[in-house]
Amino acid sequence: MDLFEYQGKQYFARFGIPVSPGGVADTVDEAVAQAERVGYPAVVKAQVQVGGRGKAGGIKLASSAEEVRSHASAILGMDIKGHVVGRLWIEKASDIKREYYASFTLDRGARKHLGMVSARGGIDIEQVAAEDPKAIARVDIDPVDGLSDAQAKRLVDDAQLDAEARPGAVEILKQLYRCFVEGDADLVEINPLVLTPDGRVHALDAKVSLDNNAEFRHPEWAEYRATEVLDEREQLARSKGLQYIGLTGSVGIIANGAGLAMSTLDVVNQVGGSPANFLDIGGGADANVMANALEVINTDPNVRSIFINIFGGITRGDEVANGIVQALGRVNIDAPIVIRIDGTNAQQGREILKTHESDRLISKPTMLEAARTAVELANRAPARGRA
Ligand code: GDP
Ligand code: MN
């Protein structure tokens, strides 16, 4: 789950990372009130989850209430790379002497945490990596040992931050690493981390991506869930408690078990199709779960066929087949459905489906045949369009 800048800064502050005082505003009047509170000059910042807000005109300095008013009204409602601005963050403006970059993330390949620091902050780190990879200092951190003081010091030395910024930057790196580990994040990034003319170092931007698997130990994340940016399909899936990820293809996918769902995406790709989603219905494939899953997939106008791939284990094939039949009686599905049932009681399951088969409901004995049929149907079907 990705946080907005203002949420990321609040998260940083919990771990002692210095950020500028500020507040959120959803209207022009609220923006002015926040600026009056923090003082001038103030910065008016668009809260959208996309980089390059500055260049797009979504970040403006204001030295008076009138200027806050005019910037806030220009930025609220602005479209930045497809993200419409509905919320602003107003903070006390900082004087900037230098802009740096700092981050921690996972290096899955190395099975380590990766720390990165650069003296070339304020611009896209991908651009720095492409133009001048040596300008990014890196360190691999063993998650068991954590970040040592020596490693933090070496990072800022290797990155050649200005001498006066180094002690402050080392402190922030240690706090940022704690935020990454104890805060259960997949990514924490400060760009820019700034040095002020009076020699202080602090975070001017915040990018935080939280690890959803750790949600059970963070009841306070509920507030971030409430503002999460999801598309219509994902919202519906979330409200029904389904493990759903929207994709851009035309074959809707329902499978039991995350591994089987992943393999199903692969086999659909392999036979020349493109999956519209990832959806794992887990162990209990009863009529309720199946109806919910079909309903979510049915809201996606790109879906031209649906592939239900079930491997019976503890959940028996006949139960699943009954669930599918009942679910189809409850929801009206626009796209044709291809079903493959294997594993425990698969034969009984197929018998149950047999009496309901048509050109809209097709059963295939193997995953590959089912995938081929689903892809053929998707390619043959006209665009569904939505009223
Ligand atoms: P992003 O472009 O979307 O990543 O937004 P940032 O929050 O990183 O801000 C972009 C740029 O705006 C920064 O690199 C700064 O140059 C500038 N900026 C942001 N806040 C301030 C501030 O308080 N004072 C000054 N002078 N510039 C700022
Ligand atoms: Mn930034």
Tab-separated table of C-alpha atoms and ligand atoms in Angstrom:
chain	number	residue	atom	x	y	z
A	1	MET	CA	0.000	0.000	0.000
A	2	ASP	CA	1.430	3.349	-1.083
A	3	LEU	CA	1.109	6.392	1.158
A	4	PHE	CA	0.553	9.981	0.149
A	5	GLU	CA	3.397	12.401	0.916
A	6	TYR	CA	1.605	13.836	3.964
A	7	GLN	CA	1.001	10.352	5.375
A	8	GLY	CA	4.604	9.384	4.668
A	9	LYS	CA	5.853	12.456	6.514
A	10	GLN	CA	3.628	11.663	9.493
A	11	TYR	CA	5.019	8.108	9.405
A	12	PHE	CA	8.591	9.461	9.257
A	13	ALA	CA	7.901	11.779	12.210
A	14	ARG	CA	6.962	8.778	14.380
A	15	PHE	CA	10.519	7.525	13.948
A	16	GLY	CA	12.081	10.909	14.684
A	17	ILE	CA	12.917	11.892	11.109
A	18	PRO	CA	12.780	15.701	10.876
A	19	VAL	CA	10.067	17.050	8.563
A	20	SER	CA	8.623	20.548	8.163
A	21	PRO	CA	5.517	21.455	10.167
A	22	GLY	CA	2.379	21.429	8.023
A	23	GLY	CA	-1.196	20.278	7.557
A	24	VAL	CA	-3.630	18.908	4.977
A	25	ALA	CA	-6.293	20.943	3.171
A	26	ASP	CA	-9.140	19.809	0.922
A	27	THR	CA	-10.396	23.312	0.122
A	28	VAL	CA	-8.870	26.708	-0.641
A	29	ASP	CA	-10.048	28.108	2.707
A	30	GLU	CA	-8.485	25.200	4.587
A	31	ALA	CA	-5.235	25.776	2.676
A	32	VAL	CA	-5.152	29.411	3.780
A	33	ALA	CA	-5.935	28.437	7.383
A	34	GLN	CA	-3.088	25.876	7.375
A	35	ALA	CA	-0.654	28.437	5.920
A	36	GLU	CA	-1.660	31.015	8.554
A	37	ARG	CA	-0.916	28.376	11.175
A	38	VAL	CA	2.517	27.276	9.863
A	39	GLY	CA	3.624	30.744	8.739
A	40	TYR	CA	5.077	32.216	5.550
A	41	PRO	CA	6.607	31.505	3.187
A	42	ALA	CA	4.598	28.300	2.847
A	43	VAL	CA	4.623	25.562	0.200
A	44	VAL	CA	1.389	24.358	-1.393
A	45	LYS	CA	1.823	20.725	-2.502
A	46	ALA	CA	-0.524	18.525	-4.565
A	47	GLN	CA	-1.146	15.166	-2.860
A	48	VAL	CA	-1.107	12.614	-5.672
A	49	GLN	CA	0.798	9.341	-5.829
A	50	VAL	CA	2.991	10.200	-8.786
A	51	GLY	CA	6.433	11.792	-9.110
A	52	GLY	CA	7.335	15.024	-10.877
A	53	ARG	CA	4.634	17.096	-9.199
A	54	GLY	CA	6.932	20.119	-9.140
A	55	LYS	CA	7.455	20.127	-12.910
A	56	ALA	CA	3.726	19.673	-13.491
A	57	GLY	CA	2.916	22.836	-11.503
A	58	GLY	CA	1.643	20.964	-8.468
A	59	ILE	CA	4.120	22.501	-5.995
A	60	LYS	CA	4.175	26.275	-5.398
A	61	LEU	CA	5.746	28.634	-2.885
A	62	ALA	CA	3.498	31.302	-1.373
A	63	SER	CA	4.515	34.312	0.708
A	64	SER	CA	1.033	35.528	1.628
A	65	ALA	CA	-2.525	34.336	2.186
A	66	GLU	CA	-3.473	35.733	-1.247
A	67	GLU	CA	-0.779	33.649	-2.912
A	68	VAL	CA	-1.847	30.513	-1.016
A	69	ARG	CA	-5.397	31.185	-2.181
A	70	SER	CA	-4.465	31.493	-5.846
A	71	HIS	CA	-2.064	28.505	-5.842
A	72	ALA	CA	-4.502	26.303	-3.918
A	73	SER	CA	-7.342	27.060	-6.323
A	74	ALA	CA	-5.083	26.346	-9.303
A	75	ILE	CA	-3.776	23.054	-7.898
A	76	LEU	CA	-7.001	21.575	-6.453
A	77	GLY	CA	-8.660	19.680	-9.291
A	78	MET	CA	-5.480	19.742	-11.393
A	79	ASP	CA	-4.770	16.566	-13.386
A	80	ILE	CA	-1.188	15.373	-12.869
A	81	LYS	CA	-0.421	12.407	-15.149
A	82	GLY	CA	-3.967	11.091	-14.786
A	83	HIS	CA	-4.177	11.729	-11.030
A	84	VAL	CA	-6.691	14.406	-10.059
A	85	VAL	CA	-5.660	16.496	-7.045
A	86	GLY	CA	-8.258	16.375	-4.256
A	87	ARG	CA	-6.026	17.172	-1.309
A	88	LEU	CA	-3.162	19.564	-0.560
A	89	TRP	CA	-0.338	19.514	1.941
A	90	ILE	CA	0.676	22.951	3.195
A	91	GLU	CA	4.000	23.203	4.978
A	92	LYS	CA	6.444	25.815	6.162
A	93	ALA	CA	8.810	26.491	3.245
A	94	SER	CA	12.448	25.501	3.688
A	95	ASP	CA	15.530	27.297	2.454
A	96	ILE	CA	17.522	24.837	0.419
A	97	LYS	CA	21.288	24.764	0.075
A	98	ARG	CA	21.602	21.246	-1.319
A	99	GLU	CA	19.201	18.439	-2.320
A	100	TYR	CA	20.144	14.795	-1.657
A	101	TYR	CA	18.507	11.382	-2.053
A	102	ALA	CA	18.139	8.554	0.496
A	103	SER	CA	16.192	5.297	0.451
A	104	PHE	CA	15.878	1.771	1.799
A	105	THR	CA	14.210	-1.022	-0.085
A	106	LEU	CA	14.353	-4.787	-0.549
A	107	ASP	CA	16.901	-6.352	-2.841
A	108	ARG	CA	15.051	-9.615	-3.443
A	109	GLY	CA	17.811	-11.059	-5.625
A	110	ALA	CA	20.471	-10.533	-2.955
A	111	ARG	CA	18.041	-11.398	-0.120
A	112	LYS	CA	19.209	-8.233	1.588
A	113	HIS	CA	17.994	-4.778	2.395
A	114	LEU	CA	19.401	-2.155	0.044
A	115	GLY	CA	20.313	1.360	1.186
A	116	MET	CA	20.994	4.107	-1.353
A	117	VAL	CA	22.238	7.672	-0.917
A	118	SER	CA	23.114	10.264	-3.520
A	119	ALA	CA	24.286	13.871	-3.505
A	120	ARG	CA	22.249	14.313	-6.691
A	121	GLY	CA	18.800	14.549	-5.140
A	122	GLY	CA	15.703	16.454	-6.182
A	123	ILE	CA	15.557	14.737	-9.569
A	124	ASP	CA	14.343	11.304	-10.577
A	125	ILE	CA	16.705	8.694	-9.141
A	126	GLU	CA	16.173	6.546	-12.276
A	127	GLN	CA	17.600	9.434	-14.290
A	128	VAL	CA	20.659	9.646	-12.005
A	129	ALA	CA	21.082	5.867	-12.239
A	130	ALA	CA	21.039	6.066	-16.036
A	131	GLU	CA	23.267	9.137	-16.457
A	132	ASP	CA	25.699	8.758	-13.598
A	133	PRO	CA	25.369	5.444	-11.726
A	134	LYS	CA	28.508	6.165	-9.665
A	135	ALA	CA	26.680	9.098	-8.106
A	136	ILE	CA	24.549	6.639	-6.114
A	137	ALA	CA	26.233	5.054	-3.086
A	138	ARG	CA	24.784	1.661	-2.143
A	139	VAL	CA	25.016	-0.742	0.731
A	140	ASP	CA	23.642	-4.251	1.157
A	141	ILE	CA	22.338	-4.793	4.670
A	142	ASP	CA	21.838	-8.203	6.225
A	143	PRO	CA	18.299	-8.036	7.694
A	144	VAL	CA	19.450	-10.087	10.682
A	145	ASP	CA	22.212	-7.635	11.611
A	146	GLY	CA	20.468	-4.420	10.590
A	147	LEU	CA	22.173	-1.194	9.549
A	148	SER	CA	25.360	-0.520	11.512
A	149	ASP	CA	26.611	2.960	12.369
A	150	ALA	CA	29.665	2.245	10.230
A	151	GLN	CA	27.507	1.367	7.203
A	152	ALA	CA	25.408	4.521	7.593
A	153	LYS	CA	28.571	6.614	7.823
A	154	ARG	CA	30.103	4.872	4.821
A	155	LEU	CA	26.956	5.573	2.758
A	156	VAL	CA	27.094	9.351	3.281
A	157	ASP	CA	30.881	9.363	2.796
A	158	ASP	CA	30.654	7.334	-0.424
A	159	ALA	CA	27.875	9.582	-1.695
A	160	GLN	CA	30.125	12.582	-0.953
A	161	LEU	CA	27.490	14.611	0.811
A	162	ASP	CA	28.744	18.031	1.960
A	163	ALA	CA	30.805	17.624	5.125
A	164	GLU	CA	28.456	19.747	7.233
A	165	ALA	CA	25.482	17.542	6.228
A	166	ARG	CA	27.071	14.203	7.073
A	167	PRO	CA	26.357	13.875	10.829
A	168	GLY	CA	22.701	14.875	10.344
A	169	ALA	CA	22.348	12.590	7.338
A	170	VAL	CA	23.777	9.613	9.281
A	171	GLU	CA	21.196	10.192	12.055
A	172	ILE	CA	18.377	10.344	9.504
A	173	LEU	CA	19.577	7.177	7.760
A	174	LYS	CA	19.448	5.299	11.055
A	175	GLN	CA	15.926	6.583	11.750
A	176	LEU	CA	14.849	5.883	8.181
A	177	TYR	CA	16.110	2.297	8.455
A	178	ARG	CA	14.149	1.826	11.696
A	179	CYS	CA	11.087	3.224	9.913
A	180	PHE	CA	11.672	0.714	7.094
A	181	VAL	CA	12.028	-2.305	9.409
A	182	GLU	CA	9.822	-1.534	12.410
A	183	GLY	CA	7.357	0.343	10.231
A	184	ASP	CA	7.066	-2.730	7.954
A	185	ALA	CA	7.678	-0.881	4.698
A	186	ASP	CA	8.800	-2.264	1.322
A	187	LEU	CA	10.206	1.121	0.388
A	188	VAL	CA	11.069	4.344	2.208
A	189	GLU	CA	12.466	7.154	0.095
A	190	ILE	CA	13.406	10.779	0.788
A	191	ASN	CA	13.894	12.848	-2.357
A	192	PRO	CA	14.940	15.496	-1.695
A	193	LEU	CA	16.642	15.209	1.637
A	194	VAL	CA	17.808	18.792	2.064
A	195	LEU	CA	20.624	20.688	3.687
A	196	THR	CA	19.517	24.160	4.776
A	197	PRO	CA	21.808	27.224	4.768
A	198	ASP	CA	21.929	27.041	8.575
A	199	GLY	CA	23.305	23.492	8.400
A	200	ARG	CA	20.240	21.382	9.258
A	201	VAL	CA	19.231	18.248	7.334
A	202	HIS	CA	15.599	17.226	6.885
A	203	ALA	CA	13.105	15.414	4.669
A	204	LEU	CA	11.300	17.585	2.114
A	205	ASP	CA	9.414	14.747	0.430
A	206	ALA	CA	8.327	11.257	1.554
A	207	LYS	CA	7.601	8.114	-0.416
A	208	VAL	CA	6.515	5.146	1.701
A	209	SER	CA	5.166	1.833	0.477
A	210	LEU	CA	3.873	-0.430	3.242
A	211	ASP	CA	4.051	-4.227	3.220
A	212	ASN	CA	0.439	-5.434	3.147
A	213	ASN	CA	1.449	-8.743	4.723
A	214	ALA	CA	2.278	-6.896	7.949
A	215	GLU	CA	-1.098	-5.214	8.195
A	216	PHE	CA	-2.260	-7.516	11.008
A	217	ARG	CA	0.158	-5.857	13.430
A	218	HIS	CA	-0.683	-2.285	12.410
A	219	PRO	CA	-4.262	-1.392	13.336
A	220	GLU	CA	-3.275	2.243	12.713
A	221	TRP	CA	-2.927	1.513	8.979
A	222	ALA	CA	-6.735	1.529	8.732
A	223	GLU	CA	-6.541	5.280	8.209
A	224	TYR	CA	-4.301	4.753	5.137
A	225	ARG	CA	-6.645	2.075	3.779
A	226	ALA	CA	-9.439	4.612	3.984
A	227	THR	CA	-7.658	6.971	1.570
A	228	GLU	CA	-6.168	4.277	-0.660
A	229	VAL	CA	-6.494	4.882	-4.386
A	230	LEU	CA	-8.228	1.844	-5.921
A	231	ASP	CA	-10.075	1.356	-9.186
A	232	GLU	CA	-13.745	0.317	-9.176
A	233	ARG	CA	-12.984	-3.398	-9.495
A	234	GLU	CA	-10.414	-3.329	-6.715
A	235	GLN	CA	-12.784	-1.459	-4.405
A	236	LEU	CA	-15.514	-4.044	-4.916
A	237	ALA	CA	-13.040	-6.906	-4.409
A	238	ARG	CA	-11.708	-5.305	-1.219
A	239	SER	CA	-15.236	-4.884	0.153
A	240	LYS	CA	-15.868	-8.586	-0.479
A	241	GLY	CA	-12.577	-9.645	1.094
A	242	LEU	CA	-11.131	-11.125	-2.121
A	243	GLN	CA	-7.450	-11.311	-3.076
A	244	TYR	CA	-7.824	-9.414	-6.358
A	245	ILE	CA	-5.367	-7.456	-8.488
A	246	GLY	CA	-6.651	-5.706	-11.597
A	247	LEU	CA	-4.713	-6.168	-14.857
A	248	THR	CA	-5.377	-4.887	-18.361
A	249	GLY	CA	-6.146	-8.032	-20.419
A	250	SER	CA	-9.389	-9.698	-21.547
A	251	VAL	CA	-9.460	-13.107	-19.798
A	252	GLY	CA	-10.966	-12.931	-16.307
A	253	ILE	CA	-9.346	-15.415	-13.930
A	254	ILE	CA	-10.588	-17.196	-10.818
A	255	ALA	CA	-8.386	-19.809	-9.142
A	256	ASN	CA	-8.094	-21.384	-5.703
A	257	GLY	CA	-4.683	-20.760	-4.189
A	258	ALA	CA	-2.214	-18.019	-5.038
A	259	GLY	CA	0.194	-20.456	-6.698
A	260	LEU	CA	-2.481	-21.855	-8.999
A	261	ALA	CA	-3.705	-18.322	-9.783
A	262	MET	CA	-0.150	-17.329	-10.802
A	263	SER	CA	0.212	-20.454	-12.970
A	264	THR	CA	-3.147	-19.660	-14.543
A	265	LEU	CA	-1.913	-16.198	-15.561
A	266	ASP	CA	1.185	-17.839	-17.023
A	267	VAL	CA	-0.700	-20.439	-19.025
A	268	VAL	CA	-3.112	-17.814	-20.404
A	269	ASN	CA	-0.115	-15.762	-21.528
A	270	GLN	CA	1.547	-18.869	-22.914
A	271	VAL	CA	-1.355	-19.600	-25.281
A	272	GLY	CA	-1.414	-15.999	-26.509
A	273	GLY	CA	-4.020	-14.475	-24.213
A	274	SER	CA	-3.853	-11.658	-21.690
A	275	PRO	CA	-5.230	-11.924	-18.136
A	276	ALA	CA	-7.659	-9.267	-16.917
A	277	ASN	CA	-6.861	-9.905	-13.275
A	278	PHE	CA	-5.340	-12.056	-10.584
A	279	LEU	CA	-7.952	-13.516	-8.232
A	280	ASP	CA	-7.299	-16.131	-5.576
A	281	ILE	CA	-10.487	-17.366	-3.894
A	282	GLY	CA	-8.483	-19.398	-1.370
A	283	GLY	CA	-9.610	-22.671	0.141
A	284	GLY	CA	-13.357	-22.291	0.497
A	285	ALA	CA	-14.784	-22.149	-3.014
A	286	ASP	CA	-18.449	-22.115	-1.970
A	287	ALA	CA	-21.320	-20.481	-3.849
A	288	ASN	CA	-20.949	-17.227	-1.931
A	289	VAL	CA	-17.257	-16.793	-2.653
A	290	MET	CA	-17.740	-17.847	-6.274
A	291	ALA	CA	-20.647	-15.419	-6.778
A	292	ASN	CA	-18.582	-12.577	-5.294
A	293	ALA	CA	-15.614	-13.412	-7.501
A	294	LEU	CA	-17.766	-13.545	-10.640
A	295	GLU	CA	-19.443	-10.276	-9.712
A	296	VAL	CA	-16.101	-8.466	-9.362
A	297	ILE	CA	-14.848	-9.825	-12.686
A	298	ASN	CA	-18.135	-8.908	-14.341
A	299	THR	CA	-17.628	-5.194	-13.499
A	300	ASP	CA	-14.533	-5.137	-15.727
A	301	PRO	CA	-15.632	-4.055	-19.235
A	302	ASN	CA	-12.432	-5.515	-20.774
A	303	VAL	CA	-13.325	-9.073	-19.776
A	304	ARG	CA	-14.415	-11.179	-22.798
A	305	SER	CA	-14.159	-14.620	-21.233
A	306	ILE	CA	-13.700	-16.074	-17.745
A	307	PHE	CA	-11.431	-18.957	-16.831
A	308	ILE	CA	-12.251	-20.711	-13.536
A	309	ASN	CA	-9.359	-22.958	-12.552
A	310	ILE	CA	-9.908	-25.139	-9.478
A	311	PHE	CA	-7.724	-27.806	-7.998
A	312	GLY	CA	-9.654	-29.755	-5.393
A	313	GLY	CA	-7.743	-30.543	-2.233
A	314	ILE	CA	-9.574	-30.229	1.040
A	315	THR	CA	-12.192	-28.389	-1.003
A	316	ARG	CA	-13.832	-31.141	-3.074
A	317	GLY	CA	-14.579	-30.802	-6.784
A	318	ASP	CA	-18.290	-31.565	-6.351
A	319	GLU	CA	-18.646	-28.816	-3.732
A	320	VAL	CA	-16.957	-26.364	-6.064
A	321	ALA	CA	-19.162	-27.390	-8.997
A	322	ASN	CA	-22.273	-26.913	-6.893
A	323	GLY	CA	-20.936	-23.534	-5.793
A	324	ILE	CA	-20.408	-22.466	-9.395
A	325	VAL	CA	-23.887	-23.588	-10.442
A	326	GLN	CA	-25.512	-21.755	-7.530
A	327	ALA	CA	-23.424	-18.638	-8.142
A	328	LEU	CA	-24.471	-18.576	-11.805
A	329	GLY	CA	-28.076	-18.670	-10.675
A	330	ARG	CA	-27.460	-15.531	-8.606
A	331	VAL	CA	-25.361	-13.274	-10.830
A	332	ASN	CA	-25.814	-12.503	-14.490
A	333	ILE	CA	-22.478	-12.903	-16.171
A	334	ASP	CA	-21.864	-11.241	-19.530
A	335	ALA	CA	-18.840	-13.272	-20.649
A	336	PRO	CA	-18.643	-17.002	-21.476
A	337	ILE	CA	-17.071	-19.171	-18.764
A	338	VAL	CA	-14.544	-21.978	-19.121
A	339	ILE	CA	-14.024	-24.271	-16.149
A	340	ARG	CA	-11.315	-26.735	-15.311
A	341	ILE	CA	-11.746	-28.834	-12.186
A	342	ASP	CA	-9.098	-31.312	-11.115
A	343	GLY	CA	-8.026	-33.010	-7.879
A	344	THR	CA	-10.300	-34.405	-5.182
A	345	ASN	CA	-13.720	-35.487	-6.541
A	346	ALA	CA	-13.004	-33.818	-9.897
A	347	GLN	CA	-15.024	-36.445	-11.751
A	348	GLN	CA	-18.123	-35.822	-9.618
A	349	GLY	CA	-17.645	-32.092	-10.125
A	350	ARG	CA	-17.526	-32.440	-13.901
A	351	GLU	CA	-20.695	-34.580	-13.827
A	352	ILE	CA	-22.516	-31.820	-11.958
A	353	LEU	CA	-21.391	-29.201	-14.471
A	354	LYS	CA	-22.324	-31.394	-17.452
A	355	THR	CA	-26.061	-30.777	-17.071
A	356	HIS	CA	-25.450	-26.999	-17.147
A	357	GLU	CA	-23.018	-26.873	-20.048
A	358	SER	CA	-23.700	-24.649	-23.062
A	359	ASP	CA	-21.720	-22.370	-25.349
A	360	ARG	CA	-21.636	-19.991	-22.341
A	361	LEU	CA	-20.403	-22.578	-19.857
A	362	ILE	CA	-17.728	-24.941	-21.028
A	363	SER	CA	-15.843	-27.554	-19.008
A	364	LYS	CA	-12.365	-28.728	-20.044
A	365	PRO	CA	-10.367	-31.490	-18.373
A	366	THR	CA	-6.923	-29.857	-18.463
A	367	MET	CA	-5.558	-26.436	-17.610
A	368	LEU	CA	-3.999	-26.015	-21.058
A	369	GLU	CA	-7.175	-26.910	-22.976
A	370	ALA	CA	-9.232	-24.659	-20.745
A	371	ALA	CA	-6.790	-21.777	-21.240
A	372	ARG	CA	-6.833	-22.226	-25.033
A	373	THR	CA	-10.621	-22.213	-25.091
A	374	ALA	CA	-10.874	-19.157	-22.848
A	375	VAL	CA	-8.386	-17.258	-25.011
A	376	GLU	CA	-10.172	-18.262	-28.239
A	377	LEU	CA	-13.480	-17.067	-26.799
A	378	ALA	CA	-11.899	-13.801	-25.655
A	379	ASN	CA	-10.448	-13.171	-29.108
A	380	ARG	CA	-13.698	-14.053	-30.850
A	381	ALA	CA	-16.047	-12.034	-28.634
A	382	PRO	CA	-16.978	-8.491	-29.620
A	383	ALA	CA	-16.087	-5.691	-27.190
A	384	ARG	CA	-18.735	-5.698	-24.481
A	385	GLY	CA	-18.830	-2.001	-23.686
A	386	ARG	CA	-20.753	-0.726	-20.730
A	387	ALA	CA	-23.927	1.238	-20.394
B	1	GDP	P1	8.095	15.691	-6.553
B	1	GDP	O1	8.677	16.483	-7.680
B	1	GDP	O2	6.714	15.232	-6.886
B	1	GDP	O3	8.979	14.576	-6.106
B	1	GDP	O4	7.916	16.708	-5.309
B	1	GDP	P2	8.967	17.151	-4.165
B	1	GDP	O5	8.257	17.191	-2.890
B	1	GDP	O6	10.194	16.314	-4.226
B	1	GDP	O7	9.336	18.629	-4.564
B	1	GDP	C1	9.929	18.938	-5.803
B	1	GDP	C2	10.838	20.109	-5.662
B	1	GDP	O8	10.150	21.249	-5.168
B	1	GDP	C3	11.958	19.889	-4.656
B	1	GDP	O9	13.021	19.160	-5.205
B	1	GDP	C4	12.333	21.317	-4.300
B	1	GDP	O10	13.258	21.821	-5.264
B	1	GDP	C5	11.013	22.056	-4.426
B	1	GDP	N1	10.490	22.289	-3.070
B	1	GDP	C6	9.674	21.484	-2.349
B	1	GDP	N2	9.484	21.986	-1.107
B	1	GDP	C7	10.209	23.146	-1.037
B	1	GDP	C8	10.447	24.101	-0.013
B	1	GDP	O11	9.995	24.029	1.132
B	1	GDP	N3	11.250	25.153	-0.328
B	1	GDP	C9	11.816	25.294	-1.568
B	1	GDP	N4	12.590	26.347	-1.793
B	1	GDP	N5	11.624	24.407	-2.541
B	1	GDP	C10	10.838	23.339	-2.295
B	2	MN	MN	10.298	14.208	-4.600
